Coordinates of C-alpha atoms in Angstrom, one line a residue:
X4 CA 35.2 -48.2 -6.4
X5 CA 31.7 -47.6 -5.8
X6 CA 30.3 -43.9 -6.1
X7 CA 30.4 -41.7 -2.5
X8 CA 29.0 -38.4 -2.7
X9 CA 31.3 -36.6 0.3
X10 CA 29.5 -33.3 1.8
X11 CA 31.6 -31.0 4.0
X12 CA 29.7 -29.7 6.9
X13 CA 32.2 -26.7 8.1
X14 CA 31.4 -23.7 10.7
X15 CA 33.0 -22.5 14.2
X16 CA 29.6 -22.4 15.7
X17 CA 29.2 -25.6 16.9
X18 CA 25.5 -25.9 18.1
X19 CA 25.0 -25.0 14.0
X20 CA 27.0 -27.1 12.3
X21 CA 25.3 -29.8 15.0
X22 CA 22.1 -29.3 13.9
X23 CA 23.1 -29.8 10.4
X24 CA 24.7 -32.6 10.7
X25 CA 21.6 -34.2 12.4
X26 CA 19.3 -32.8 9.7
X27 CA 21.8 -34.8 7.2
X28 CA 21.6 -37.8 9.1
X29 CA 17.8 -37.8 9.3
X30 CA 16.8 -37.0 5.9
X31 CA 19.3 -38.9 4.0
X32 CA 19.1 -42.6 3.8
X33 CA 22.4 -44.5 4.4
X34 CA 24.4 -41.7 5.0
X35 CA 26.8 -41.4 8.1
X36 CA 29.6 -39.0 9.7
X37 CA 33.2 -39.0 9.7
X38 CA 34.6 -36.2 12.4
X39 CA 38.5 -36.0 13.5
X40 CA 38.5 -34.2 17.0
X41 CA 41.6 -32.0 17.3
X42 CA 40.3 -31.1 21.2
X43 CA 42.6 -34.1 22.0
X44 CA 46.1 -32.9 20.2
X45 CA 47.1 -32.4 23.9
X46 CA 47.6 -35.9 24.7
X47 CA 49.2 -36.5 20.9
X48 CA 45.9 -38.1 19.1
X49 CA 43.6 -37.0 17.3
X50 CA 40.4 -39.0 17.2
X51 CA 38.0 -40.1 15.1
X52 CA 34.4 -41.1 14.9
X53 CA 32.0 -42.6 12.4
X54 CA 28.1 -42.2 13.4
X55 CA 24.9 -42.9 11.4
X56 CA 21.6 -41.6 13.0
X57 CA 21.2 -44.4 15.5
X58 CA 24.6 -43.8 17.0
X59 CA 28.5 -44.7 16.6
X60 CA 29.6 -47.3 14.3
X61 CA 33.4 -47.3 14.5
X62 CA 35.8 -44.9 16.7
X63 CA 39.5 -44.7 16.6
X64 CA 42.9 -42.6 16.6
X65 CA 45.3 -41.3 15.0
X66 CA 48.8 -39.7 16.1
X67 CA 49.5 -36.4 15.2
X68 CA 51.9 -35.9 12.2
X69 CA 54.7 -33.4 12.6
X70 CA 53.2 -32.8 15.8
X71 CA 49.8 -30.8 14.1
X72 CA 46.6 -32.3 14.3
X73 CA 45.1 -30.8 11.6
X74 CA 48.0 -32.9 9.4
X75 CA 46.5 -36.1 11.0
X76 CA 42.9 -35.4 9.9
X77 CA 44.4 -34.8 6.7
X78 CA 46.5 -38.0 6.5
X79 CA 43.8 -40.2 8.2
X80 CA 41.0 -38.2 6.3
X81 CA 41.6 -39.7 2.8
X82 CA 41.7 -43.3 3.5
X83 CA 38.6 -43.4 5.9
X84 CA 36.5 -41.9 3.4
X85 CA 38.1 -44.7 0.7
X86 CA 36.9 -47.4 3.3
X87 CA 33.4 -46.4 3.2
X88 CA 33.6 -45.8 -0.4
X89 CA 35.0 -49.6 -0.9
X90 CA 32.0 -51.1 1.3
X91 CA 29.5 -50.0 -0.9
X92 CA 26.9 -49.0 2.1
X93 CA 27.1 -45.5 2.3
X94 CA 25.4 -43.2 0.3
X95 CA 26.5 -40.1 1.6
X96 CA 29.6 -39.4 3.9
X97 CA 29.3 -36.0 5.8
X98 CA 32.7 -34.8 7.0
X99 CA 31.9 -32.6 10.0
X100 CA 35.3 -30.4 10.3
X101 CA 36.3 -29.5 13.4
X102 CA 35.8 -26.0 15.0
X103 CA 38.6 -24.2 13.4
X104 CA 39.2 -26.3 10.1
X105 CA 38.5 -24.5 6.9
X106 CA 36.6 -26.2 3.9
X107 CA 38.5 -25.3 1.6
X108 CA 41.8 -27.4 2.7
X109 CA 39.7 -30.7 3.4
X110 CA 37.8 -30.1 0.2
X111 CA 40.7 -30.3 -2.1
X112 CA 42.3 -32.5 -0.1
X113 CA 39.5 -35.1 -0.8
X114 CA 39.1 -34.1 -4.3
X115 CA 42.9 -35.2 -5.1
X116 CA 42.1 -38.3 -3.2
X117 CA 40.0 -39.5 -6.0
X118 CA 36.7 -38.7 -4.4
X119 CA 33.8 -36.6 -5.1
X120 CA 32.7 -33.6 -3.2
X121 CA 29.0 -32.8 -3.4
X122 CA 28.3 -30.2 -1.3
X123 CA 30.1 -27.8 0.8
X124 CA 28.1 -26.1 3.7
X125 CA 28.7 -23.4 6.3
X126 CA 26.9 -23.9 9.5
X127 CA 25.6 -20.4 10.8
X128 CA 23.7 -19.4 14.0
X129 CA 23.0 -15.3 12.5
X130 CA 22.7 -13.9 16.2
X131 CA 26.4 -15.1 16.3
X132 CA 27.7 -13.4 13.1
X133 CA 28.8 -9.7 14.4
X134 CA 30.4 -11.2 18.0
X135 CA 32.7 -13.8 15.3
X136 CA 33.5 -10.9 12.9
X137 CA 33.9 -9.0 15.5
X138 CA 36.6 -11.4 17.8
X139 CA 40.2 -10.3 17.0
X140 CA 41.9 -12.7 19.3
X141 CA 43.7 -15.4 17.6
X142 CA 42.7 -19.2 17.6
X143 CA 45.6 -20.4 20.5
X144 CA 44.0 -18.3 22.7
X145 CA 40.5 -19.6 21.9
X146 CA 42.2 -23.0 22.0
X147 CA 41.3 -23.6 18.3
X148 CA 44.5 -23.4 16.9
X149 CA 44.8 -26.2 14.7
X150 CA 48.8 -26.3 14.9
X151 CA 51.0 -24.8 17.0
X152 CA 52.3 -22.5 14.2
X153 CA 48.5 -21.8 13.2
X154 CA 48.3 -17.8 13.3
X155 CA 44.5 -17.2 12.1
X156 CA 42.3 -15.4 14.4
X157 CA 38.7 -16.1 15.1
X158 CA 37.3 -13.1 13.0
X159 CA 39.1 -14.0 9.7
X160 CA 38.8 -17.7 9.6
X161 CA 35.3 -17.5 10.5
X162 CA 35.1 -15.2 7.7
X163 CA 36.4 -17.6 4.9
X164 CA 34.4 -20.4 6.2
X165 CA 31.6 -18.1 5.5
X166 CA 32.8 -16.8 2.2
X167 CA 33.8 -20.3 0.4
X168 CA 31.0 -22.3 1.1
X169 CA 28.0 -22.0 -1.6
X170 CA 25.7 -23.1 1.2
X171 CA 24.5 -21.6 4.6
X172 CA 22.5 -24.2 6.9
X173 CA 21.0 -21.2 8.4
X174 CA 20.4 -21.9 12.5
X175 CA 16.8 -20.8 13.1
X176 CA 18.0 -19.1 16.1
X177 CA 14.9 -17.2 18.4
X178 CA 18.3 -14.1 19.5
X179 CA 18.6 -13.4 15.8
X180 CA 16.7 -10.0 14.1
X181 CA 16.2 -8.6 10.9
X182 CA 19.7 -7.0 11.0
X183 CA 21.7 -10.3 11.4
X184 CA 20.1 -11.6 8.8
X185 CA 20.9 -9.1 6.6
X186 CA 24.3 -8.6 7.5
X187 CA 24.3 -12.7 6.3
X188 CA 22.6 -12.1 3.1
X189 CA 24.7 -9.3 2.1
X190 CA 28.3 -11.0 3.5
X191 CA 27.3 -13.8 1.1
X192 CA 24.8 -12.9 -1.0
X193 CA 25.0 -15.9 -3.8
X194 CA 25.2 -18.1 -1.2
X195 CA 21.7 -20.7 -1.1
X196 CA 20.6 -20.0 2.3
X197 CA 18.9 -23.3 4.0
X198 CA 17.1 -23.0 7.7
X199 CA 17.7 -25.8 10.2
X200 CA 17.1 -26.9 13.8
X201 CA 13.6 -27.2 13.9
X202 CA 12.0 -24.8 12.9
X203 CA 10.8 -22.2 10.2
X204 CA 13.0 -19.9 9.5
X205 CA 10.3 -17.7 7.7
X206 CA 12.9 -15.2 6.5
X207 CA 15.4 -17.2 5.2
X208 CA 16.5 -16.3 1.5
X209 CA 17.4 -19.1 -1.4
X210 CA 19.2 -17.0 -3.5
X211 CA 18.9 -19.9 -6.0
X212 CA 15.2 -20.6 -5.7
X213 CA 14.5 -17.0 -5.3
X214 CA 12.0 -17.9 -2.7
X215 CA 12.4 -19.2 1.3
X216 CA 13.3 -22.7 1.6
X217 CA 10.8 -24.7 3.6
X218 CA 12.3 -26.4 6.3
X219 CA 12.6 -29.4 7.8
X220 CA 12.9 -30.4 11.8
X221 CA 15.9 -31.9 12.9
X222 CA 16.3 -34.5 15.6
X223 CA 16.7 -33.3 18.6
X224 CA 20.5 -32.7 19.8
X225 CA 22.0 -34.8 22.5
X226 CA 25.2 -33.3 24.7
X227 CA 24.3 -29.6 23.9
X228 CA 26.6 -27.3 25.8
X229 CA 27.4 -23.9 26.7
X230 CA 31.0 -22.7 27.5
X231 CA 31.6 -19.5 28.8
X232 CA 33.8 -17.4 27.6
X233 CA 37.7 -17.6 28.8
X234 CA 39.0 -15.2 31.2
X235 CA 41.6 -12.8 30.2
X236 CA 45.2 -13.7 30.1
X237 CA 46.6 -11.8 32.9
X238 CA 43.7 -13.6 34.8
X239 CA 46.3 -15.9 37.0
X240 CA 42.6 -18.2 37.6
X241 CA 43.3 -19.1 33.6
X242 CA 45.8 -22.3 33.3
X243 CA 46.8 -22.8 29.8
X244 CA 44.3 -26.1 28.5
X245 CA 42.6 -27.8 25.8
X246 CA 38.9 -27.5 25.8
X247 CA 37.0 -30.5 24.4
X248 CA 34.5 -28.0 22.7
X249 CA 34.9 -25.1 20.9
X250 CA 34.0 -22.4 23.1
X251 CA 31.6 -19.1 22.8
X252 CA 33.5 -16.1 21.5
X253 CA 35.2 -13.4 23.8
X254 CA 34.0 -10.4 23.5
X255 CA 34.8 -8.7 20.3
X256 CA 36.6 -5.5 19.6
X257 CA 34.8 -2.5 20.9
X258 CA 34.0 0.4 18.8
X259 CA 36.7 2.4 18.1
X260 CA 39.0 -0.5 19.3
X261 CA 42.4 0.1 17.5
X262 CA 43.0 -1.8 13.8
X263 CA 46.3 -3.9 13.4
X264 CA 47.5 -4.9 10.2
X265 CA 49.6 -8.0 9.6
X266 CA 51.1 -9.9 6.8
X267 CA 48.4 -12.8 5.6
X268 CA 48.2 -15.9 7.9
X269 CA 48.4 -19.1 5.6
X270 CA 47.9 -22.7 6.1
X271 CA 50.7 -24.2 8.8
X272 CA 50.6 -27.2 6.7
X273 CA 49.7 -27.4 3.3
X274 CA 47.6 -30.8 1.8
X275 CA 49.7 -33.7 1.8
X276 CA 49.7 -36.6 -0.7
X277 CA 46.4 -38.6 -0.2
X278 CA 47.6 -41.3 -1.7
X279 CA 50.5 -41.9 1.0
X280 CA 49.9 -44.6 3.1
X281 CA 47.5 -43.8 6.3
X282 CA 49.0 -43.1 9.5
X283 CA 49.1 -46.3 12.1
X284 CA 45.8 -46.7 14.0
X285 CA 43.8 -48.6 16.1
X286 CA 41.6 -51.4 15.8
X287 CA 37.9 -50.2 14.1
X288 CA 35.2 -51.8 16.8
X289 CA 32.0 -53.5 15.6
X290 CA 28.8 -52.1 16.3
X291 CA 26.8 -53.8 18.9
X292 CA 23.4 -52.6 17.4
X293 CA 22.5 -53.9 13.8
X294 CA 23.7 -51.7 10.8
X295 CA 20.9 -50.3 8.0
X296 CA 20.9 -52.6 5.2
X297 CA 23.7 -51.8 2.4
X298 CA 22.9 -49.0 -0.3
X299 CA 23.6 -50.2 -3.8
X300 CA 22.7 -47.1 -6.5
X301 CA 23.0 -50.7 -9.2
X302 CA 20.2 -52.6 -7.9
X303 CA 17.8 -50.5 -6.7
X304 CA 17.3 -46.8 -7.1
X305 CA 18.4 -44.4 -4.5
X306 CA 15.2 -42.2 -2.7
X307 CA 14.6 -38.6 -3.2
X308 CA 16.1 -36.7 -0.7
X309 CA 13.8 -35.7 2.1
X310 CA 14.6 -31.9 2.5
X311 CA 16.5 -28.9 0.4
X312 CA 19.4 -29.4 2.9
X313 CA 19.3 -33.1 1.8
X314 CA 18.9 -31.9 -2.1
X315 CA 21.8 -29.5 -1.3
X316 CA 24.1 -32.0 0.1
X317 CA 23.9 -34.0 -3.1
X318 CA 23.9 -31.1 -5.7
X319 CA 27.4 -31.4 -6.7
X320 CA 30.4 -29.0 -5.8
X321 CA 32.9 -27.8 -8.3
X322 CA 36.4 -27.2 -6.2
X323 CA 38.0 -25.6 -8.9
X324 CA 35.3 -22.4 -9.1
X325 CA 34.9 -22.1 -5.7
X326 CA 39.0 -21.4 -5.5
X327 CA 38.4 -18.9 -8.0
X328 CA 35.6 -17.2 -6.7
X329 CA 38.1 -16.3 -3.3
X330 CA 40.9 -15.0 -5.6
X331 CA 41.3 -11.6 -5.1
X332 CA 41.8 -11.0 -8.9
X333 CA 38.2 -12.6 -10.1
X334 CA 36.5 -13.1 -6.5
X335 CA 32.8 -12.6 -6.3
X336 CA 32.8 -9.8 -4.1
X337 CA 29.4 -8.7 -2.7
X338 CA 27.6 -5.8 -4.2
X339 CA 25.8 -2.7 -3.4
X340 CA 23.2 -2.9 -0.8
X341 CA 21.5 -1.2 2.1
X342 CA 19.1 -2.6 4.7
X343 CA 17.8 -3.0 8.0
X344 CA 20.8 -0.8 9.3
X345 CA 23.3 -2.8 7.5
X346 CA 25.7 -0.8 4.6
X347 CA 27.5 -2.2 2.1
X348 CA 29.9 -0.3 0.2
X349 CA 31.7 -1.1 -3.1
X350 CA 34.7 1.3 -4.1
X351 CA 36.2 1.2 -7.4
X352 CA 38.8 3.7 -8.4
X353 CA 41.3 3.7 -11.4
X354 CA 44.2 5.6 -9.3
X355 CA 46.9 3.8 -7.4
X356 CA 47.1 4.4 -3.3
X357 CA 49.9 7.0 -2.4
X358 CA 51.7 4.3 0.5
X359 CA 52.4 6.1 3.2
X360 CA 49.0 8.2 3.4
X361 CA 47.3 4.7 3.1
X362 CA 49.5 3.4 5.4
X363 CA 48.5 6.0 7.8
X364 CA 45.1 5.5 7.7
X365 CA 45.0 1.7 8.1
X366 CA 43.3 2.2 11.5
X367 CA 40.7 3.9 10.7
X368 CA 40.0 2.2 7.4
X369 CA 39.6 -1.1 9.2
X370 CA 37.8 -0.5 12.2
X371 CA 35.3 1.3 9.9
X372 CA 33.7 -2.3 8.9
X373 CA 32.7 -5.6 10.3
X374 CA 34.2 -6.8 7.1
X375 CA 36.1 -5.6 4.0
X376 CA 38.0 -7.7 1.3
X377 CA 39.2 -6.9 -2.4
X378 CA 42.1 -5.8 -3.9
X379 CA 44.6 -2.7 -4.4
X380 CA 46.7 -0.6 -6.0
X381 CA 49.9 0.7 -4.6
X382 CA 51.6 3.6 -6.4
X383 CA 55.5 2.1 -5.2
X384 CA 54.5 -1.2 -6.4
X385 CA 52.1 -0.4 -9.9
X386 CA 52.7 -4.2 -11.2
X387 CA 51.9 -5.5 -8.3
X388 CA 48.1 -6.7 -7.0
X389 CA 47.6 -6.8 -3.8
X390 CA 45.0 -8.9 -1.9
X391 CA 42.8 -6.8 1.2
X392 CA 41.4 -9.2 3.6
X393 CA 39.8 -7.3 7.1
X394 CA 38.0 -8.7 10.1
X395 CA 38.0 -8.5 13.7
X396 CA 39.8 -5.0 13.5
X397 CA 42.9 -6.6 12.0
X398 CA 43.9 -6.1 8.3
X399 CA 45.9 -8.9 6.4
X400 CA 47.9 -7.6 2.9
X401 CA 49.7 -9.7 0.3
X402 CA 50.4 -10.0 -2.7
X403 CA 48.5 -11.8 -5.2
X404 CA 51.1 -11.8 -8.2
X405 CA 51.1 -9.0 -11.2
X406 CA 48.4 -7.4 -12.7
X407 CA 47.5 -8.7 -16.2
X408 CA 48.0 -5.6 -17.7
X409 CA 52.2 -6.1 -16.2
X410 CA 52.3 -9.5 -18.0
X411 CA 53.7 -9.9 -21.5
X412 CA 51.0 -10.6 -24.4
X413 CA 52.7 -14.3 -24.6
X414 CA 52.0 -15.4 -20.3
X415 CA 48.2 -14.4 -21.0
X416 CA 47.8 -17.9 -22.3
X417 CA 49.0 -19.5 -19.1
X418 CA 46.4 -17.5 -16.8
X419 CA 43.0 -19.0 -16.4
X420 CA 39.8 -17.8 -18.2
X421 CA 37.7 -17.1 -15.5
X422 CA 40.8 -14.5 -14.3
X423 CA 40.7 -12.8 -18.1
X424 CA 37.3 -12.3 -18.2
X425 CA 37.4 -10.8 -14.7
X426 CA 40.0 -8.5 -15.9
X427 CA 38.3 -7.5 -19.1
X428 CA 35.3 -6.4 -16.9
X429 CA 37.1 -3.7 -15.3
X430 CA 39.9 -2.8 -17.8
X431 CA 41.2 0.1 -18.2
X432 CA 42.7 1.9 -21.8
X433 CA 45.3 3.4 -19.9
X434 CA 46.3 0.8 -16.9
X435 CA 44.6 -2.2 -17.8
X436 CA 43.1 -4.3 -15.1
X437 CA 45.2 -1.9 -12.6
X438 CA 42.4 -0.8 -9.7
X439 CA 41.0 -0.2 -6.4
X440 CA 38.1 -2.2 -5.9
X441 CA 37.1 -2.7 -1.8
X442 CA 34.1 -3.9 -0.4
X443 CA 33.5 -2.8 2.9
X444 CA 30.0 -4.5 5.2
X445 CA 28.7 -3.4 8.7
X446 CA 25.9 -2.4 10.5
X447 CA 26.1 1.8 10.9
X448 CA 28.4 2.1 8.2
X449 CA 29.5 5.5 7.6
X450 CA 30.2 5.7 4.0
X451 CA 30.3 9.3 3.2
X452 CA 33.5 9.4 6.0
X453 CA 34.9 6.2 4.8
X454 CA 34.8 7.4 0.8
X455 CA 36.5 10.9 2.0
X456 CA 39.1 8.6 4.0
X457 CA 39.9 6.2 1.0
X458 CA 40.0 9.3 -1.6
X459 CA 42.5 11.0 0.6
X460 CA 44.7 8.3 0.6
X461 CA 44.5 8.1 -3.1
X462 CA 47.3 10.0 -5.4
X463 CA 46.5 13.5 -5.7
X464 CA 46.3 15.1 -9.5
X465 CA 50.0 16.0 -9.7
X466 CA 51.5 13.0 -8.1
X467 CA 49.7 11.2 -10.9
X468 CA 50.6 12.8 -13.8
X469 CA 54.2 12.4 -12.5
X470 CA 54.0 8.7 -13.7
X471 CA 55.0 5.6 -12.8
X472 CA 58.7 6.0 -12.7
X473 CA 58.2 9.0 -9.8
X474 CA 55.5 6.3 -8.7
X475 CA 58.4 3.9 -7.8
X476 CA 60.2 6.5 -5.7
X477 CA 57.9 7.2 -3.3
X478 CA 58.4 5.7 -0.4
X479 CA 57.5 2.4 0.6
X480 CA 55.4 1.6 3.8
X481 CA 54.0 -1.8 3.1
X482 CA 57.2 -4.0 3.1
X483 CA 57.6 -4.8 6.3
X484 CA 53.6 -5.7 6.5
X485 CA 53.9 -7.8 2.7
X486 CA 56.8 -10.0 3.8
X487 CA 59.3 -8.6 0.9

């Protein structure tokens, strides 16, 4: 089978992850875009597109499996991209996900299929980044949800889309100021920021360069569109309904809005074989206009790619780092910064949480940041790391399996590398890789009163020195929230 490089174009702000897609199309020769619309789960189909940069080449559907659409894409995702692959004509495939679809599903997904990621890319307008964060509500009230047991809300999958891509096609957006911009660059701050939509983005970072990407204008977009906001539920004007576009965010949280925690949401459906068979379909339909002529790397050479979102596209993806670098025990958690009103904090402590004093301040703690992620220490549960994931005022726990330090000498051959050298970075003599380590983000941070907050809810001096068998009395608070 001929060679397809496959870039994942991800992102729930649609006018974005447009204008990316476009740039692709433009500055890539013999490259097109496969996108599976979940809008249409309603009516029990899911449909699909294929477009190159003069329009649609082939359009079809495919029934929903186990009644989720986001099982269909995965089904029908597959053996689409093995078609094009087969042909011989495409250089690049772009998979535009849908709205609420998360790259890293669809990129291991393709990956097992035999096929080779290149690129994965997070479409971002910055104006848009503290209303997302911000936005508690779940997805099926959005009408994102990808399946009706799909539990996410619009703050914390907008957040891993953001996290797990190594790319940002930055939207040069005229509402966005210095301190959404820096809220970006720290949020992500190895990510290789690239500007889009037609214009230049004159302080856009490329962490990788270490100098601002030059940009390079898009076509313009056709079918833009603005949906308002949906009214709120008790509104008796708001019929349940499936909107064909993802819409703007509701108005996020307020200051001071109240913190929920909750156990983790995962994936409804997990990635199915993609070498089963693909789902029944209809009929692909033959373009009217005249295709590009065929691409064929072995008989003549391929040309440069016109732009560093086109470079980018093509650079190469590695899935199996970028699911280690959002593991809670070795994940590449921002750093220390401060900025244009925007805080990041990094708190690392060697003392396990006393649960029902943390568990107290769970409120506060969460609401205190537009974002906060690591992983934590409970003194009831001392074998036990635990993963913290916070956006849109809600906290998600679990657990991420034992420390290393609570594993016999033999298992330590059986964990990865990149998770022993993460624990040797912060290990302890006396507890190992056993830690606090939280990273909290936002505009108007108040450290000092979030540091006093987190030390209070840390053991004191005698409940310490009690050791870990008293540890293991105290008790629990978390259970309920961690599923056990």
């Amino acid at each position: 089978m001929p060679d397809l490089s496959v870039a994942i174009v991800a992102g729930l702000h649609a006018d974005a992850r447009r204008a990316t897609v476009a740039q692709l199309l433009h500055d890539v020769p013999d490259s097109v875009v496969l996108h599976h619309d979940l809008a249409t789960a309603a009516a029990g189909t899911v449909v699909r597109t294929i477009r190159d940069a003069t329009g649609i080449l082939d359009a079809g559907e495919t029934p929903l499996v186990n009644d989720c659409a986001c099982c269909a894409l995965r089904e029908d995702l597959v053996p689409e991209l093995r078609r094009l692959a087969a042909a011989g004509e495409v250089r690049l495939a772009v998979v535009e996900l849908w709205d609420s679809v998360e790259p890293k599903a669809m990129a291991e997904v393709i990956t097992a299929g035999g096929l080779t990621v290149t690129a994965v890319i997070t479409a971002v307008d910055p104006s848009l980044l503290l209303p997302y964060l911000g936005n508690g509500d779940d997805l099926a009230e959005t009408g994102l949800a990808a399946a009706a047991t799909d539990q996410r809300t619009v703050a914390d999958t907008f957040a891993r889309q953001l996290e797990y891509a190594p790319t940002l096609a930055v939207l040069d957006s005229p509402d966005a100021d210095d301190e959404d911009r820096e809220l970006l660059a720290q949020l992500h701050p190895t990510a290789r920021q690239v500007p889009v939509g037609g214009g230049d983005l004159t302080r856009s970072r490329n962490t990788q360069g270490g100098r601002d990407a030059p940009a390079n204008p898009a076509p313009p977009l056709r079918g833009d569109r603005a949906i308002p906001a949906p009214p709120p539920r008790d509104d008796p004007a708001n019929p349940a309904r499936t909107p064909a576009h993802a819409p703007t965010p509701p108005t996020p949280n307020p200051p001071g809005a109240r913190g929920t925690a909750r156990p983790a949401p995962t994936d409804p459906h997990p990635a199915t074989d993609p070498n089963r068979p693909p789902s029944p379909r209809s009929p692909r339909r033959t373009p009217a206009h005249a295709t590009p002529p065929p691409y064929d790397a072995s008989t003549y050479p391929a040309p440069p790619p016109r732009s560093v979102l086109a470079r980018a596209a093509l650079a190469g993806f590695d899935v199996e780092a970028a699911a280690a670098a959002q593991h809670p025990a070795c994940a590449l958690l921002p750093v220390e910064a401060d900025g244009h009103g925007v805080t990041t904090l990094v708190w690392h402590r060697c003392r396990p949480f006393h649960p029902e004093r943390l568990y107290a301040a769970l409120e506060d703690i969460t609401c205190a940041a537009a974002r906060s992620r690591g992983r934590f220490w409970l003194a009831d549960k001392p074998d036990s790391l635990l993963h913290w994931d916070a956006a849109g005022g809600a906290l998600c726990v679990e657990s991420a399996g034992p420390w290393l330090a609570s594993l016999p000498d033999a298992a330590w051959e059986l964990v990865p590398p990149v998770r022993r050298a993460a624990a040797a970075l912060d290990w302890h003599p006396e507890h190992g890789d056993c830690c606090q380590h939280l990273v909290f983000t936002s505009p108007g941070l108040d450290r000092d009163g979030l540091e006093l907050l987190l030390e209070s809810c840390l053991l004191t001096d005698a409940e310490y020195a009690a050791g870990r068998s008293a540890w293991k009395r105290i008790p629990s608070a978390f259970d309920t929230l961690l599923e056990i």
